[in-house]
Coordinates of C-alpha atoms in Angstrom, one line a residue:
Chain O
M1 CA 13.3 -30.8 -1.5
R2 CA 9.6 -29.0 -2.4
R3 CA 8.7 -26.5 -3.7
I4 CA 5.5 -25.1 -1.5
A5 CA 3.3 -22.2 -2.9
A6 CA 2.6 -19.5 0.0
L7 CA 0.7 -16.2 0.0
P8 CA 3.4 -13.4 0.5
R9 CA 3.1 -11.6 3.7
A10 CA 1.1 -8.4 4.2
N11 CA 3.2 -5.1 3.3
W12 CA 5.7 -8.0 2.2
Q13 CA 8.3 -5.0 0.4
S14 CA 8.7 -3.2 3.4
K15 CA 9.2 -5.7 5.0
V16 CA 12.1 -7.3 3.0
E17 CA 13.3 -3.0 2.8
A18 CA 13.9 -3.0 6.3
A19 CA 16.1 -5.7 6.4
G20 CA 18.0 -3.8 3.4
L21 CA 16.6 -5.5 0.3
T22 CA 15.6 -2.1 -1.4
W23 CA 16.4 -3.9 -4.6
H24 CA 13.4 -6.7 -4.6
T25 CA 11.5 -5.2 -7.2
P26 CA 13.6 -3.9 -10.2
G27 CA 10.8 -3.9 -12.7
E28 CA 10.1 -7.8 -12.2
P29 CA 10.3 -9.3 -8.9
Y30 CA 13.3 -10.4 -7.8
W31 CA 12.6 -11.5 -3.6
N32 CA 9.9 -13.7 -4.4
E33 CA 8.1 -15.0 -1.5
S34 CA 4.7 -16.5 -3.3
A35 CA 6.4 -20.0 -2.4
F36 CA 9.7 -21.1 -0.9
Y37 CA 11.5 -24.3 -0.7
E38 CA 11.5 -26.4 2.1
F39 CA 14.0 -29.3 2.9
T40 CA 14.5 -32.1 5.2
A41 CA 18.0 -32.1 7.7
R42 CA 18.8 -34.8 5.6
E43 CA 18.7 -33.0 2.7
V44 CA 20.7 -30.2 4.4
D45 CA 22.9 -32.6 5.5
I46 CA 23.3 -33.2 1.9
L47 CA 24.3 -29.8 1.3
E48 CA 26.6 -28.7 3.6
A49 CA 29.0 -31.9 3.3
A50 CA 29.0 -31.1 -0.6
A51 CA 29.9 -27.7 0.0
N52 CA 32.8 -28.3 2.9
E53 CA 33.4 -30.9 0.3
L54 CA 34.2 -28.6 -2.5
E55 CA 36.1 -26.3 -0.6
Q56 CA 38.5 -28.1 -0.1
M57 CA 38.7 -29.5 -3.7
S58 CA 38.7 -26.0 -5.6
L59 CA 42.0 -25.2 -2.7
A60 CA 43.5 -28.3 -4.2
A61 CA 42.2 -26.7 -7.9
V62 CA 44.4 -23.4 -6.9
Q63 CA 47.0 -25.3 -6.3
H64 CA 47.4 -26.9 -9.1
V65 CA 46.9 -23.7 -11.2
I66 CA 49.8 -22.4 -9.3
D67 CA 51.6 -25.5 -9.9
N68 CA 51.2 -25.9 -13.7
K69 CA 50.7 -22.4 -14.0
L70 CA 47.4 -22.8 -16.0
Y71 CA 47.5 -18.8 -16.4
A72 CA 47.3 -18.1 -19.9
Q73 CA 45.6 -20.9 -20.3
M74 CA 42.2 -19.6 -17.9
G75 CA 43.1 -16.3 -19.4
I76 CA 45.0 -14.6 -16.6
P77 CA 46.8 -11.8 -17.8
A78 CA 51.1 -11.8 -17.6
G79 CA 51.2 -8.8 -14.6
A80 CA 48.4 -10.0 -12.7
V81 CA 50.2 -13.0 -12.2
P82 CA 52.8 -12.2 -9.6
L83 CA 50.2 -11.2 -7.2
V84 CA 47.9 -14.6 -7.6
E85 CA 51.3 -16.6 -6.7
A86 CA 52.1 -14.1 -3.6
S87 CA 48.8 -14.1 -2.2
W88 CA 48.5 -17.3 -1.8
E89 CA 51.6 -18.0 -0.2
A90 CA 51.5 -15.2 2.1
E91 CA 47.8 -16.2 3.2
P92 CA 46.1 -12.6 3.7
P93 CA 42.7 -12.2 4.8
S94 CA 40.0 -14.0 3.2
L95 CA 35.8 -13.5 3.5
Y96 CA 33.6 -16.1 2.1
G97 CA 32.4 -17.1 -1.8
R98 CA 29.5 -19.7 -3.2
F99 CA 29.0 -22.6 -4.5
D100 CA 26.0 -22.3 -6.9
L101 CA 25.1 -25.8 -6.9
A102 CA 22.0 -27.6 -9.1
Y103 CA 20.2 -30.1 -6.8
C104 CA 16.4 -31.7 -6.7
G105 CA 16.4 -33.8 -3.6
D106 CA 17.8 -36.6 -4.5
G107 CA 21.1 -37.8 -5.7
S108 CA 24.5 -35.5 -5.2
P109 CA 24.3 -32.0 -5.1
K110 CA 26.3 -30.6 -8.7
L111 CA 28.7 -27.2 -9.1
L112 CA 27.9 -25.6 -12.0
E113 CA 30.4 -22.5 -10.7
Y114 CA 32.3 -20.9 -7.9
N115 CA 32.3 -17.1 -7.1
A116 CA 35.1 -17.3 -4.5
D117 CA 36.0 -13.3 -5.5
T118 CA 32.5 -11.1 -5.5
P119 CA 29.5 -13.5 -4.8
T120 CA 26.3 -11.2 -4.1
S121 CA 23.0 -12.0 -3.3
L122 CA 23.9 -12.1 0.5
L123 CA 21.9 -9.9 2.0
E124 CA 19.0 -11.8 0.4
A125 CA 20.6 -14.8 1.8
A126 CA 21.6 -13.8 5.4
V127 CA 19.2 -11.4 6.6
A128 CA 16.1 -11.0 4.3
Q129 CA 14.9 -14.6 4.7
W130 CA 15.8 -14.9 8.0
Y131 CA 13.6 -12.0 8.6
W132 CA 11.1 -14.1 6.3
L133 CA 11.3 -17.6 8.2
E134 CA 10.7 -15.6 11.7
D135 CA 8.0 -13.1 10.6
A136 CA 6.2 -16.6 8.3
H137 CA 6.9 -20.0 10.1
P138 CA 8.6 -19.1 13.8
G139 CA 9.9 -22.7 14.5
R140 CA 11.4 -24.2 11.1
G141 CA 14.7 -23.8 10.6
Q142 CA 16.9 -21.9 7.7
F143 CA 20.2 -23.7 6.6
N144 CA 21.7 -20.4 7.6
S145 CA 24.0 -19.3 10.3
I146 CA 26.1 -16.5 7.9
H147 CA 25.3 -13.4 9.7
D148 CA 27.1 -15.2 12.8
R149 CA 30.2 -17.0 10.6
L150 CA 30.5 -13.8 9.2
I151 CA 30.9 -11.7 11.9
A152 CA 33.2 -14.3 14.3
L153 CA 35.2 -15.0 11.6
W154 CA 35.9 -10.7 10.8
K155 CA 37.5 -11.3 14.4
E156 CA 39.0 -13.8 14.0
L157 CA 40.8 -11.8 10.9
A158 CA 41.5 -8.9 13.3
P159 CA 45.0 -9.0 13.7
S160 CA 46.3 -9.3 10.5
L161 CA 44.2 -6.2 9.4
P162 CA 46.2 -2.9 9.8
G163 CA 44.7 -0.9 13.0
G164 CA 41.9 -3.2 13.5
R165 CA 40.0 -1.3 10.5
I166 CA 39.0 -1.9 6.8
D167 CA 37.3 -0.2 4.3
F168 CA 34.6 -0.9 2.2
C169 CA 34.6 -0.3 -1.9
S170 CA 31.9 -1.0 -4.4
M171 CA 30.7 0.2 -7.6
N172 CA 27.8 3.2 -7.2
D173 CA 25.4 0.4 -7.7
L174 CA 22.6 -0.1 -5.5
E175 CA 23.0 -3.6 -4.8
D176 CA 26.2 -3.4 -4.9
Q177 CA 26.6 -0.8 -2.3
M178 CA 24.4 -2.5 -0.1
T179 CA 25.5 -5.5 -0.5
V180 CA 29.0 -3.7 0.6
A181 CA 27.2 -2.2 3.4
Y182 CA 26.0 -5.2 5.4
L183 CA 29.3 -5.9 5.3
L184 CA 30.4 -3.5 6.6
D185 CA 27.5 -3.9 9.9
T186 CA 29.1 -7.6 10.4
A187 CA 33.0 -5.8 10.5
L188 CA 31.4 -3.1 12.8
Q189 CA 29.8 -5.2 14.8
A190 CA 32.9 -7.3 15.2
G191 CA 34.7 -4.4 16.1
L192 CA 36.9 -3.3 13.5
A193 CA 36.5 0.2 12.6
A194 CA 35.2 1.1 9.2
S195 CA 33.9 3.4 6.7
M196 CA 32.9 2.7 2.7
F197 CA 33.5 4.7 -0.4
P198 CA 32.8 4.3 -4.3
I199 CA 35.6 2.5 -6.1
D200 CA 36.3 5.2 -7.8
E201 CA 37.2 7.5 -5.3
I202 CA 40.3 5.2 -4.5
G203 CA 43.2 7.5 -5.0
W204 CA 46.4 6.6 -5.9
D205 CA 49.2 9.1 -4.4
G206 CA 52.0 8.1 -6.4
A207 CA 53.1 6.0 -3.4
R208 CA 50.0 4.4 -2.0
F209 CA 47.1 3.8 -2.4
V210 CA 44.6 6.3 0.3
A211 CA 40.6 7.0 0.9
P212 CA 39.1 10.3 -0.3
D213 CA 40.3 12.0 2.8
E214 CA 43.5 10.7 1.7
T215 CA 44.3 8.8 4.2
P216 CA 46.4 5.4 3.2
L217 CA 44.4 2.8 2.9
G218 CA 45.4 -0.9 4.8
S219 CA 42.9 -3.2 4.5
V220 CA 40.2 -2.9 1.9
F221 CA 37.2 -4.7 0.9
K222 CA 36.4 -4.3 -3.3
L223 CA 32.8 -5.7 -4.7
Y224 CA 34.8 -5.5 -7.4
P225 CA 36.1 -8.4 -9.3
W226 CA 40.2 -8.9 -9.6
E227 CA 39.9 -8.9 -13.5
W228 CA 38.8 -5.8 -13.7
M229 CA 41.6 -4.4 -11.8
V230 CA 44.5 -5.7 -13.2
R231 CA 43.1 -4.2 -16.2
E232 CA 42.5 -0.8 -14.9
E233 CA 44.5 2.0 -15.3
F234 CA 45.4 1.4 -11.0
G235 CA 45.8 -2.4 -11.8
A236 CA 49.6 -1.6 -12.3
H237 CA 50.5 0.1 -8.5
L238 CA 49.0 -3.3 -7.4
G239 CA 51.9 -5.3 -6.1
A240 CA 53.4 -1.8 -5.2
S241 CA 51.1 -0.5 -2.8
G242 CA 50.9 -3.1 0.3
V243 CA 46.9 -3.0 0.9
I244 CA 45.3 -6.5 1.8
W245 CA 43.0 -6.6 -0.7
V246 CA 39.7 -8.9 0.1
E247 CA 39.0 -10.8 -1.4
P248 CA 42.7 -12.0 -2.6
A249 CA 43.8 -12.0 -6.1
W250 CA 44.4 -15.5 -6.0
K251 CA 41.2 -15.9 -5.8
M252 CA 40.5 -14.6 -9.3
L253 CA 41.2 -18.3 -9.6
L254 CA 38.2 -19.3 -8.1
S255 CA 35.9 -17.3 -9.6
N256 CA 37.5 -18.1 -13.1
K257 CA 35.3 -21.1 -15.3
G258 CA 38.5 -22.7 -15.4
L259 CA 38.8 -24.1 -12.4
L260 CA 36.1 -26.7 -13.6
P261 CA 38.2 -28.9 -15.5
V262 CA 40.8 -28.4 -13.5
M263 CA 38.7 -29.4 -10.8
W264 CA 37.6 -32.7 -12.7
K265 CA 40.8 -33.6 -14.0
L266 CA 41.7 -33.0 -10.1
Y267 CA 38.6 -35.1 -9.0
P268 CA 37.5 -37.2 -11.4
H269 CA 33.7 -38.4 -11.7
H270 CA 33.3 -36.9 -7.8
P271 CA 29.9 -36.8 -7.3
N272 CA 29.7 -33.3 -6.6
L273 CA 31.3 -32.3 -9.9
L274 CA 29.7 -32.4 -13.4
E275 CA 32.3 -33.5 -16.4
A276 CA 34.2 -30.5 -17.7
S277 CA 37.1 -29.5 -19.9
W278 CA 38.5 -27.6 -22.3
D279 CA 37.3 -28.4 -25.6
A280 CA 33.7 -28.8 -27.1
P281 CA 32.7 -32.5 -26.4
D282 CA 30.6 -34.5 -29.2
A283 CA 27.3 -32.6 -30.8
D284 CA 25.8 -35.8 -29.8
R285 CA 25.9 -35.1 -26.1
A286 CA 24.2 -32.6 -24.1
W287 CA 26.4 -29.7 -22.6
V288 CA 26.8 -25.9 -21.8
R289 CA 29.5 -24.0 -23.1
K290 CA 30.7 -20.9 -19.8
P291 CA 32.3 -17.9 -20.5
L292 CA 36.0 -18.1 -18.7
L293 CA 35.1 -14.7 -17.1
G294 CA 31.5 -14.7 -17.2
R295 CA 29.5 -13.0 -15.1
E296 CA 25.1 -13.5 -14.2
G297 CA 24.7 -16.4 -17.0
A298 CA 26.2 -14.4 -20.0
N299 CA 26.7 -15.7 -23.2
V300 CA 26.0 -19.7 -22.2
T301 CA 25.1 -21.7 -24.4
L302 CA 23.6 -24.7 -23.6
H303 CA 23.5 -27.0 -26.2
R304 CA 21.4 -30.4 -26.4
P305 CA 21.9 -32.7 -29.9
G306 CA 19.4 -30.9 -32.3
G307 CA 19.3 -27.7 -31.3
D308 CA 21.0 -25.1 -28.7
F309 CA 19.9 -22.5 -26.5
E310 CA 22.3 -19.1 -25.8
T311 CA 22.0 -16.2 -23.2
A312 CA 23.0 -13.2 -24.8
G313 CA 26.2 -11.1 -23.3
E314 CA 29.6 -8.9 -24.0
Y315 CA 31.9 -12.1 -22.8
G316 CA 33.5 -14.8 -24.0
E317 CA 36.7 -13.2 -25.7
E318 CA 38.9 -14.6 -23.2
G319 CA 37.3 -18.3 -24.0
F320 CA 35.1 -20.8 -23.0
V321 CA 34.8 -24.4 -20.7
Y322 CA 32.4 -26.8 -21.7
Q323 CA 30.6 -28.5 -18.6
D324 CA 28.3 -31.8 -18.9
L325 CA 24.7 -30.2 -18.2
A326 CA 23.6 -30.8 -15.2
P327 CA 20.3 -33.0 -14.4
L328 CA 17.7 -29.8 -13.5
K329 CA 14.8 -30.4 -11.6
S330 CA 11.7 -28.2 -12.5
F331 CA 9.9 -26.9 -9.9
D332 CA 6.3 -25.7 -10.5
G333 CA 8.0 -24.9 -13.9
K334 CA 10.8 -22.6 -12.5
Y335 CA 14.6 -24.2 -12.4
P336 CA 16.2 -23.3 -8.7
V337 CA 20.4 -23.3 -8.7
I338 CA 21.5 -23.5 -4.8
G339 CA 24.0 -20.8 -3.7
S340 CA 25.3 -22.6 -1.0
W341 CA 27.6 -19.9 0.5
V342 CA 31.3 -20.8 2.8
I343 CA 32.8 -17.9 5.2
G344 CA 36.4 -18.7 5.7
H345 CA 38.4 -22.0 4.9
R346 CA 38.1 -24.0 7.6
E347 CA 38.4 -27.4 6.5
G348 CA 35.4 -29.3 7.6
D349 CA 33.5 -25.9 8.1
A350 CA 32.8 -23.2 5.9
A351 CA 29.5 -24.5 4.8
A352 CA 27.0 -21.7 6.6
G353 CA 23.6 -21.2 4.4
I354 CA 21.4 -21.4 1.0
G355 CA 19.8 -19.2 -0.9
I356 CA 17.7 -20.1 -4.0
R357 CA 17.7 -18.1 -7.1
E358 CA 15.4 -19.7 -9.6
S359 CA 14.8 -19.2 -13.3
D360 CA 12.1 -19.5 -16.0
I361 CA 15.0 -21.5 -18.3
P362 CA 17.3 -23.7 -16.7
I363 CA 20.5 -20.8 -16.6
T364 CA 20.4 -19.2 -13.5
T365 CA 20.9 -15.1 -15.3
N366 CA 20.1 -11.3 -13.5
L367 CA 16.4 -11.7 -13.9
S368 CA 16.5 -14.5 -11.6
Q369 CA 14.3 -14.5 -8.0
F370 CA 15.1 -15.1 -4.8
V371 CA 12.7 -17.2 -3.0
P372 CA 13.6 -18.0 0.7
H373 CA 13.5 -21.4 2.3
L374 CA 13.7 -23.4 5.4
F375 CA 13.8 -27.4 6.9
D376 CA 12.4 -29.3 9.4
Chain Z
M1 CA 25.0 -24.9 13.3
K2 CA 22.6 -24.4 10.9
K3 CA 20.8 -21.2 11.8
S4 CA 21.3 -18.2 12.8
H5 CA 20.5 -15.8 16.4
S6 CA 19.2 -12.7 15.8
I7 CA 20.4 -10.2 13.7
T8 CA 20.4 -6.0 13.9
L9 CA 21.5 -4.2 11.5
T10 CA 22.2 -0.6 11.9
V11 CA 24.6 0.4 8.8
V12 CA 22.0 -1.4 6.8
V13 CA 19.0 0.1 7.6
A14 CA 20.3 3.4 7.8
M15 CA 22.2 3.0 3.8
G16 CA 18.6 1.4 3.3
M17 CA 15.8 4.2 4.7
A18 CA 18.7 7.1 2.6
A19 CA 17.7 4.6 -0.8
R20 CA 14.1 5.2 -0.1
A21 CA 14.2 8.9 0.4
Q22 CA 16.1 8.9 -3.1
Q23 CA 13.5 7.3 -4.6
A24 CA 10.9 9.0 -3.2
P25 CA 9.2 11.6 -5.4
P26 CA 11.7 14.5 -5.6
A27 CA 10.7 16.9 -2.5
P28 CA 10.3 20.7 -4.0
A29 CA 13.2 23.3 -4.7
A30 CA 16.3 21.2 -3.4
P31 CA 18.8 23.3 -2.6
A32 CA 21.5 23.6 -6.1
A33 CA 24.1 23.6 -3.7
T34 CA 23.5 19.9 -2.1
Q35 CA 24.8 17.2 -4.1
P36 CA 24.8 13.3 -4.3
C37 CA 27.9 13.3 -2.2
E38 CA 26.2 15.7 0.6
E39 CA 22.9 13.7 0.9
R40 CA 25.0 10.5 1.6
R41 CA 27.3 12.5 4.1
K42 CA 24.5 14.1 5.9
A43 CA 22.8 11.0 6.0
A44 CA 25.6 8.7 7.6
Q45 CA 26.1 12.0 9.7
A46 CA 22.3 11.2 10.5
A47 CA 22.4 6.9 11.0
G48 CA 25.9 8.1 13.2
T49 CA 27.6 5.4 10.3
P50 CA 31.1 5.7 9.5
F51 CA 31.3 8.4 6.4
T52 CA 35.5 9.3 4.6
E53 CA 34.1 10.6 1.5
A54 CA 35.4 13.9 0.3
C55 CA 32.3 15.5 -0.7
G56 CA 32.9 18.4 -3.8
H57 CA 36.3 17.2 -4.6
G58 CA 34.6 16.4 -7.6
T59 CA 35.6 12.9 -9.2
T60 CA 36.3 12.2 -12.3
A61 CA 38.2 9.8 -14.0
G62 CA 41.4 9.8 -14.2
T63 CA 41.8 13.2 -12.6
T64 CA 44.8 14.6 -10.5
A65 CA 44.1 17.0 -7.9
A66 CA 46.3 19.6 -6.9
H67 CA 48.1 17.8 -4.0
G68 CA 49.5 14.9 -6.4
T69 CA 46.5 12.4 -6.2
S70 CA 45.3 10.8 -9.2
R71 CA 41.9 8.9 -8.4
G72 CA 39.0 7.3 -10.5
G73 CA 41.8 4.3 -11.9
F74 CA 39.9 2.0 -10.6
G75 CA 36.2 1.1 -11.9
A76 CA 36.3 2.2 -15.3
T77 CA 35.0 -1.6 -16.8
G78 CA 32.5 -1.4 -14.0
Q79 CA 30.7 1.8 -15.9
G80 CA 26.4 0.6 -15.6
H81 CA 27.0 -2.5 -13.9
S82 CA 27.2 -4.2 -11.2
G83 CA 30.9 -5.6 -9.7
G84 CA 29.2 -8.4 -7.8
G85 CA 27.9 -11.4 -9.7

């Protein structure tokens, strides 16, 4: 694994915009093609195998949480428990997730966290870096079959979606809207009927959730976290609505940092895990404290003997978990994190590609930059 | 398989064009009746993409329309934030 400096393509801004990445420079550039990461085929195989194994371990951890009713410990409100358990039993359609992995080419990738409810950086990983590869390094390889896998999965899921239709919702936020537009695009290419609208335009007619045109909703993809939905005004209707939500409610367990100590308990010393606990380790160790429901690196405390570093934010009221400090390696002063995408849950065949975000600090935040990759 | 094949997008391209148009300097004397929702509808129509928003109903959080449908019951927590992560 190497970080290689490169000349950006002429008019790279227009090129990534043509791929839908219209939020490439929100102040400081978010998309950065003045460098790329190069992997060996063996390193890609290692990353692929790690994601496949972690996916199965994560599903086992969900089963453990449900069997042992660890909801309160994970900050899951009591009202959401029936939604979680019913969706786990019914196995409704489920699409994707992104493992964030610490990896530097040596040793095993280590799981930092998993977002399988509302993961983003999808369009960048699936499309923008693919177009970059075709433009800048034609003939080279990229660990990226995300686009094809999404279309293939929608085709598999189609019989489970009433009327062969799914509607897409998000906040009225450019990145969210474009991410959802991309997923809608893949659904249309799979032959589904679809539309999209802001999530606050979902209606409740007293018995059903309805679209802005009053049409009853059957299946809805929502880029909006379950932990927010269940606490909002319409959260009380979720159980009775009959809507198939993608992602399903049990996914809120996968996107909860409480998953980390559960996985460590089930798979202690697994090479792809960092030791994690509910209680603070000794102060003479190096560890990271993460809010159970934290997002985008907010309210993370990085503890080393002799000093702490903490990011700002508004999370933590729900509690924290502790995780051993990952051995992140700096490449040219940058700390990369591998976003490893899984599409579907098929055992041994979930891993679909990677996207890399790098930061000046060893915590990935909303200021991190997306950097493309290739391999031989 | 570790590679995608050709990627063709239609909705994303149309949305991207609409977003860039909104980022461009404002055109002079935009019609007062043209609201963002209506612009989105027109952009979708021009691109041949699906659009089901009911423009002009004046969405307000927690409101109930005359026909009995309440809206705005999702999205309050996310105001000013991204729902993704």
